[in-house]
Amino acid sequence: MEVMVEIEKTIGEFHLQTSFTAEAGAIFGLLGESGCGKSMTLKCIAGIETPDKGRILLNGRTLFDSERGINLRPQKRKIGYLFQDYALFPNLTVWENIAIVLKDKKQTQQYIEQFYLSGLEKHNPSMLSGGQKQRCALARMMASKPELVLLDEPFSAVDRNLKWNLELQIMEILEEIKKPVIFVSHDRDEIYHFCHKIGILEQGSMREVGEREEIFAHPKTVAAAKIMGCENLFSIPGSRDSYVGIPSEAVRPALPGEEAQIRGWVEKIFCEKDEMIFVIMTEQGRFWYRTSREQKDVKRVGEEIGFWIDRTKIWYLSM
């Protein structure tokens, strides 16, 4: 079971061009900043938006093909879509929201229990917390027996203190359904927790697709390195599209008598809960260095500092 997506769509000056395959049992994550085209991609797959060209196949069944003139209605696609706002019927109870897609009470009760909604059957959506609304929307979606599950920023409306428990619950549910799942988020931690394969989307274009561990540890593009949190990106002299990324684990202050590959002076210092962030002005431009707040012999603003770089940990990147 798999979904194959290869589409293009232009809206005004924004151009979406993306291509990937998501398989059952391996959650596919679309990772990118807000406005990069993640939600638009899901809407095209679901049939809410129509691509300008391309094709979408689900388990060998054509949902959309611009050349063949095929464009199935959303109701015919057998896709479950969890919207950011959950799209529950406000005038129906939890029970009724789920029962609307089922035929008997026994099945409805099974979904109530599976999605941890017992005791909330008679509540309207306005009486539910963000996590409860999400579980209700998931239960209704799964009750429709979709062949593909689309999750659009599923934790964006959930309080941080409730997020971990909800993530664990949703993870258990997704592991059981054995269907292709596409998980959209701008949060790399969420993507890391849930997804096995990742696509990096930037300004409408798919920059990189690969296994989670490989992209997080060894990104191959500037877009992937940025979203992995790499702040030190430098163009290679004489090259238009080649860059080096220096992740934080590749950097430490040079020891006395040790040659420093990068040298500059401390421009600013930011203090966070567990670390300090130094902004260093160098000949190559600004350089960012993070260290524990407990580190001794910390430099002050205006002081000179040199860094030793572990060249084996440098990322060589393309655009």
Coordinates of C-alpha atoms in Angstrom, one line a residue:
M1 CA 0.0 0.0 0.0
E2 CA 1.4 3.4 -1.0
V3 CA 0.6 6.8 -2.3
M4 CA 2.6 8.4 -5.1
V5 CA 2.5 12.2 -5.5
E6 CA 3.9 14.1 -8.4
I7 CA 2.2 17.5 -8.8
E8 CA 2.6 21.2 -9.7
K9 CA 0.3 24.1 -8.8
T10 CA 0.6 27.8 -9.1
I11 CA -1.3 30.4 -7.1
G12 CA -0.4 33.9 -7.8
E13 CA 3.4 34.1 -7.5
F14 CA 3.6 30.9 -5.4
H15 CA 4.6 27.7 -7.3
L16 CA 4.3 24.3 -5.7
Q17 CA 6.3 21.5 -7.3
T18 CA 6.6 18.3 -5.2
S19 CA 7.2 14.6 -5.7
F20 CA 7.4 11.8 -3.2
T21 CA 6.1 8.3 -2.3
A22 CA 4.6 7.3 1.1
E23 CA 4.3 3.7 2.1
A24 CA 2.2 1.9 4.7
G25 CA 4.0 1.2 7.9
A26 CA 6.5 4.1 7.4
I27 CA 5.0 7.5 8.3
F28 CA 6.1 10.1 5.8
G29 CA 6.8 13.6 7.2
L30 CA 6.6 16.9 5.2
L31 CA 8.8 19.3 7.1
G32 CA 9.1 23.0 6.3
E33 CA 8.5 26.5 7.4
S34 CA 5.0 28.1 7.4
G35 CA 3.9 29.0 3.9
C36 CA 6.2 26.6 2.1
G37 CA 3.3 24.6 0.6
K38 CA 2.8 21.7 3.1
S39 CA -0.9 22.2 3.6
M40 CA -1.5 22.9 -0.1
T41 CA 0.1 19.6 -0.9
L42 CA -2.3 17.8 1.5
K43 CA -5.3 19.6 0.0
C44 CA -4.3 18.6 -3.5
I45 CA -3.9 14.9 -2.4
A46 CA -7.4 15.1 -0.7
G47 CA -9.0 16.7 -3.7
I48 CA -9.9 20.0 -2.0
E49 CA -7.5 21.8 -4.4
T50 CA -6.8 20.7 -8.0
P51 CA -3.1 20.6 -9.2
D52 CA -2.3 22.3 -12.5
K53 CA -0.6 19.2 -13.7
G54 CA 0.9 15.9 -12.5
R55 CA -0.6 12.8 -11.0
I56 CA -1.6 11.2 -7.7
L57 CA -1.9 7.4 -7.2
L58 CA -3.2 5.6 -4.1
N59 CA -2.6 1.8 -4.0
G60 CA -2.5 1.8 -7.8
R61 CA -5.7 3.7 -8.1
T62 CA -5.5 7.0 -10.0
L63 CA -6.9 9.9 -8.0
F64 CA -5.6 12.6 -10.3
D65 CA -3.9 12.6 -13.7
S66 CA -3.8 15.9 -15.6
E67 CA -2.8 14.2 -18.9
R68 CA -5.6 11.6 -18.7
G69 CA -8.2 14.1 -17.4
I70 CA -8.8 12.1 -14.1
N71 CA -9.7 14.1 -11.0
L72 CA -11.8 12.1 -8.5
R73 CA -14.0 13.9 -6.1
P74 CA -12.8 14.0 -2.4
Q75 CA -15.6 11.6 -1.4
K76 CA -14.3 9.0 -3.8
R77 CA -10.7 9.1 -2.8
K78 CA -11.0 7.2 0.5
I79 CA -8.7 9.6 2.3
G80 CA -8.8 10.6 6.0
Y81 CA -7.8 14.3 6.6
L82 CA -7.2 15.7 10.0
F83 CA -7.4 19.5 9.7
Q84 CA -5.6 21.9 12.0
D85 CA -9.0 23.0 13.4
Y86 CA -10.3 19.4 13.5
A87 CA -13.5 20.4 11.6
L88 CA -15.9 18.7 14.1
F89 CA -19.6 19.3 13.8
P90 CA -20.3 21.9 16.6
N91 CA -23.9 21.0 17.1
L92 CA -23.2 17.2 17.5
T93 CA -21.9 15.3 20.5
V94 CA -18.7 13.3 20.5
W95 CA -20.8 10.2 20.0
E96 CA -22.8 11.7 17.1
N97 CA -19.6 13.1 15.4
I98 CA -18.2 9.5 15.3
A99 CA -21.5 7.7 14.7
I100 CA -22.3 9.8 11.6
V101 CA -19.9 7.6 9.5
L102 CA -20.8 4.3 11.2
K103 CA -23.8 2.0 11.0
D104 CA -24.2 0.6 14.5
K105 CA -23.7 1.5 18.2
K106 CA -21.2 -1.3 18.9
Q107 CA -18.7 0.1 16.3
T108 CA -19.1 3.6 17.7
Q109 CA -18.4 2.4 21.2
Q110 CA -15.3 0.6 20.0
Y111 CA -13.9 3.9 18.5
I112 CA -14.9 5.8 21.7
E113 CA -12.8 3.4 23.7
Q114 CA -9.9 3.1 21.3
F115 CA -9.4 6.9 21.2
Y116 CA -9.7 7.4 24.9
L117 CA -13.1 9.2 24.8
S118 CA -15.0 7.3 27.3
G119 CA -17.1 9.6 29.5
L120 CA -17.2 12.3 26.9
E121 CA -19.9 10.8 24.7
K122 CA -22.5 13.4 25.4
H123 CA -20.1 16.4 25.3
N124 CA -20.3 18.9 22.4
P125 CA -16.9 20.0 20.8
S126 CA -17.1 23.4 22.7
M127 CA -16.8 21.4 26.0
L128 CA -13.7 19.5 24.9
S129 CA -10.0 20.4 25.4
G130 CA -7.7 20.6 22.4
G131 CA -6.5 17.1 22.9
Q132 CA -10.0 15.7 23.3
K133 CA -11.1 17.4 20.1
Q134 CA -8.2 15.9 18.3
R135 CA -8.9 12.4 19.4
C136 CA -12.6 12.8 18.5
A137 CA -11.6 14.0 15.0
L138 CA -9.2 11.1 14.6
A139 CA -11.8 8.6 15.7
R140 CA -14.3 10.0 13.2
M141 CA -11.6 10.0 10.5
M142 CA -10.6 6.4 11.2
A143 CA -14.2 5.2 11.4
S144 CA -14.5 6.1 7.7
K145 CA -11.9 3.4 6.9
P146 CA -9.5 5.6 4.9
E147 CA -6.8 4.1 2.7
L148 CA -4.6 7.1 3.4
V149 CA -4.3 9.3 6.5
L150 CA -3.3 13.0 6.2
L151 CA -2.3 14.9 9.4
D152 CA -2.0 18.6 9.1
E153 CA 0.0 20.1 12.0
P154 CA -1.9 17.8 14.4
F155 CA -0.4 19.3 17.6
S156 CA -0.6 23.0 16.7
A157 CA -3.6 23.7 19.0
V158 CA -2.5 21.5 21.9
D159 CA -1.1 22.9 25.1
R160 CA 2.6 22.2 25.6
N161 CA 2.0 20.4 29.0
L162 CA -0.4 18.0 27.3
K163 CA 1.5 17.4 24.2
W164 CA 3.7 14.5 25.3
N165 CA 0.8 12.4 26.5
L166 CA -1.1 13.1 23.3
E167 CA 1.9 12.3 21.1
L168 CA 2.2 8.9 22.8
Q169 CA -1.5 8.1 22.3
I170 CA -1.5 9.2 18.7
M171 CA 1.8 7.2 18.1
E172 CA 0.1 4.0 19.4
I173 CA -2.9 4.6 17.1
L174 CA -0.8 5.3 14.0
E175 CA 1.3 2.2 14.6
E176 CA -1.9 0.0 14.6
I177 CA -3.6 1.3 11.4
K178 CA -1.0 -0.1 8.9
K179 CA -1.9 2.5 6.2
P180 CA 0.1 5.2 4.5
V181 CA 0.3 8.3 6.7
I182 CA 1.5 11.8 5.6
F183 CA 2.4 13.9 8.7
V184 CA 2.8 17.7 8.1
S185 CA 4.7 19.9 10.6
H186 CA 7.1 22.9 10.9
D187 CA 8.4 21.3 14.1
R188 CA 11.4 19.1 13.5
D189 CA 11.0 17.4 16.9
E190 CA 7.5 16.2 16.0
I191 CA 8.7 15.0 12.7
Y192 CA 11.6 13.1 14.4
H193 CA 9.2 11.5 16.9
F194 CA 6.7 10.2 14.4
C195 CA 8.2 9.9 10.9
H196 CA 10.4 7.3 9.3
K197 CA 11.0 9.1 6.0
I198 CA 11.1 12.9 5.5
G199 CA 10.6 15.4 2.7
I200 CA 12.0 18.9 3.1
L201 CA 9.8 21.5 1.5
E202 CA 11.0 25.0 0.9
Q203 CA 9.2 27.8 -1.0
G204 CA 7.0 25.2 -2.8
S205 CA 9.9 22.9 -3.9
M206 CA 10.8 19.5 -2.5
R207 CA 14.5 20.0 -1.7
E208 CA 15.4 16.7 -0.2
V209 CA 13.7 13.3 0.5
G210 CA 15.3 10.6 2.6
E211 CA 15.3 8.4 5.7
R212 CA 14.8 10.3 9.0
E213 CA 18.2 9.4 10.6
E214 CA 20.1 10.3 7.4
I215 CA 18.6 13.7 6.9
F216 CA 18.9 14.7 10.6
A217 CA 22.5 13.5 10.8
H218 CA 23.8 14.3 7.3
P219 CA 21.6 16.7 5.4
K220 CA 22.6 17.3 1.8
T221 CA 20.9 20.6 1.1
V222 CA 21.0 24.1 2.6
A223 CA 17.2 23.9 3.2
A224 CA 17.5 20.7 5.2
A225 CA 20.5 22.0 7.2
K226 CA 18.6 25.2 8.1
I227 CA 15.5 23.3 9.4
M228 CA 17.8 21.0 11.3
G229 CA 18.9 24.1 13.2
C230 CA 22.3 24.7 11.6
E231 CA 23.1 28.4 12.0
N232 CA 26.6 28.4 10.5
L233 CA 26.2 28.1 6.7
F234 CA 28.9 29.5 4.4
S235 CA 29.1 29.5 0.6
I236 CA 32.2 27.9 -0.9
P237 CA 34.3 30.5 -2.8
G238 CA 34.1 30.2 -6.5
S239 CA 30.9 28.1 -6.4
R240 CA 27.3 29.3 -7.0
D241 CA 25.4 26.4 -5.4
S242 CA 27.9 24.8 -2.9
Y243 CA 27.9 25.5 0.8
V244 CA 29.4 24.1 4.0
G245 CA 27.3 23.7 7.1
I246 CA 29.1 23.6 10.5
P247 CA 26.8 22.0 13.1
S248 CA 27.2 22.8 16.8
E249 CA 28.8 19.3 17.5
A250 CA 31.6 20.1 15.1
V251 CA 32.7 23.2 17.0
R252 CA 34.7 23.9 20.2
P253 CA 36.9 26.8 21.4
A254 CA 40.5 26.4 20.4
L255 CA 42.8 25.3 23.2
P256 CA 45.9 27.4 24.2
G257 CA 48.5 26.9 21.5
E258 CA 46.1 25.2 19.2
E259 CA 45.5 26.6 15.7
A260 CA 42.0 28.1 15.3
Q261 CA 40.3 27.6 12.0
I262 CA 37.8 30.4 12.7
R263 CA 38.7 33.5 14.7
G264 CA 36.7 36.6 15.6
W265 CA 35.3 38.7 18.4
V266 CA 32.2 38.3 20.5
E267 CA 29.5 40.6 19.2
K268 CA 26.5 39.5 21.3
I269 CA 25.6 36.9 24.0
F270 CA 22.1 35.5 24.5
C271 CA 21.2 33.5 27.6
E272 CA 18.6 30.7 27.5
K273 CA 17.5 28.3 30.2
D274 CA 20.3 25.7 29.7
E275 CA 22.7 27.3 27.3
M276 CA 24.4 30.5 26.1
I277 CA 24.5 31.6 22.5
F278 CA 27.5 33.6 21.3
V279 CA 27.3 35.6 18.1
I280 CA 30.9 35.9 16.8
M281 CA 31.9 38.4 14.1
T282 CA 34.5 36.8 11.8
E283 CA 35.9 37.6 8.4
Q284 CA 33.5 35.0 6.9
G285 CA 30.5 36.7 8.5
R286 CA 28.6 36.0 11.7
F287 CA 29.3 32.7 13.4
W288 CA 27.1 31.1 16.1
Y289 CA 28.4 29.1 19.0
R290 CA 26.3 27.4 21.7
T291 CA 27.6 26.2 25.0
S292 CA 26.3 25.1 28.4
R293 CA 25.7 27.9 31.0
E294 CA 27.9 26.0 33.4
Q295 CA 31.0 26.3 31.1
K296 CA 33.9 28.1 32.8
D297 CA 36.2 30.8 31.3
V298 CA 33.4 32.2 29.2
K299 CA 34.3 35.1 26.9
R300 CA 32.6 38.5 27.2
V301 CA 31.3 40.9 24.5
G302 CA 34.2 42.5 22.7
E303 CA 36.8 39.7 23.5
E304 CA 38.5 37.7 20.8
I305 CA 37.9 34.0 20.5
G306 CA 39.1 31.2 18.2
F307 CA 37.4 27.9 17.3
W308 CA 38.6 24.5 16.4
I309 CA 36.5 22.7 13.8
D310 CA 36.2 18.9 13.4
R311 CA 36.3 18.7 9.6
T312 CA 34.9 15.1 9.7
K313 CA 31.6 16.5 11.0
I314 CA 31.2 19.3 8.5
W315 CA 28.2 19.1 6.1
Y316 CA 28.8 19.7 2.4
L317 CA 25.6 21.1 0.9
S318 CA 23.9 22.1 -2.3
M319 CA 21.0 24.5 -2.8

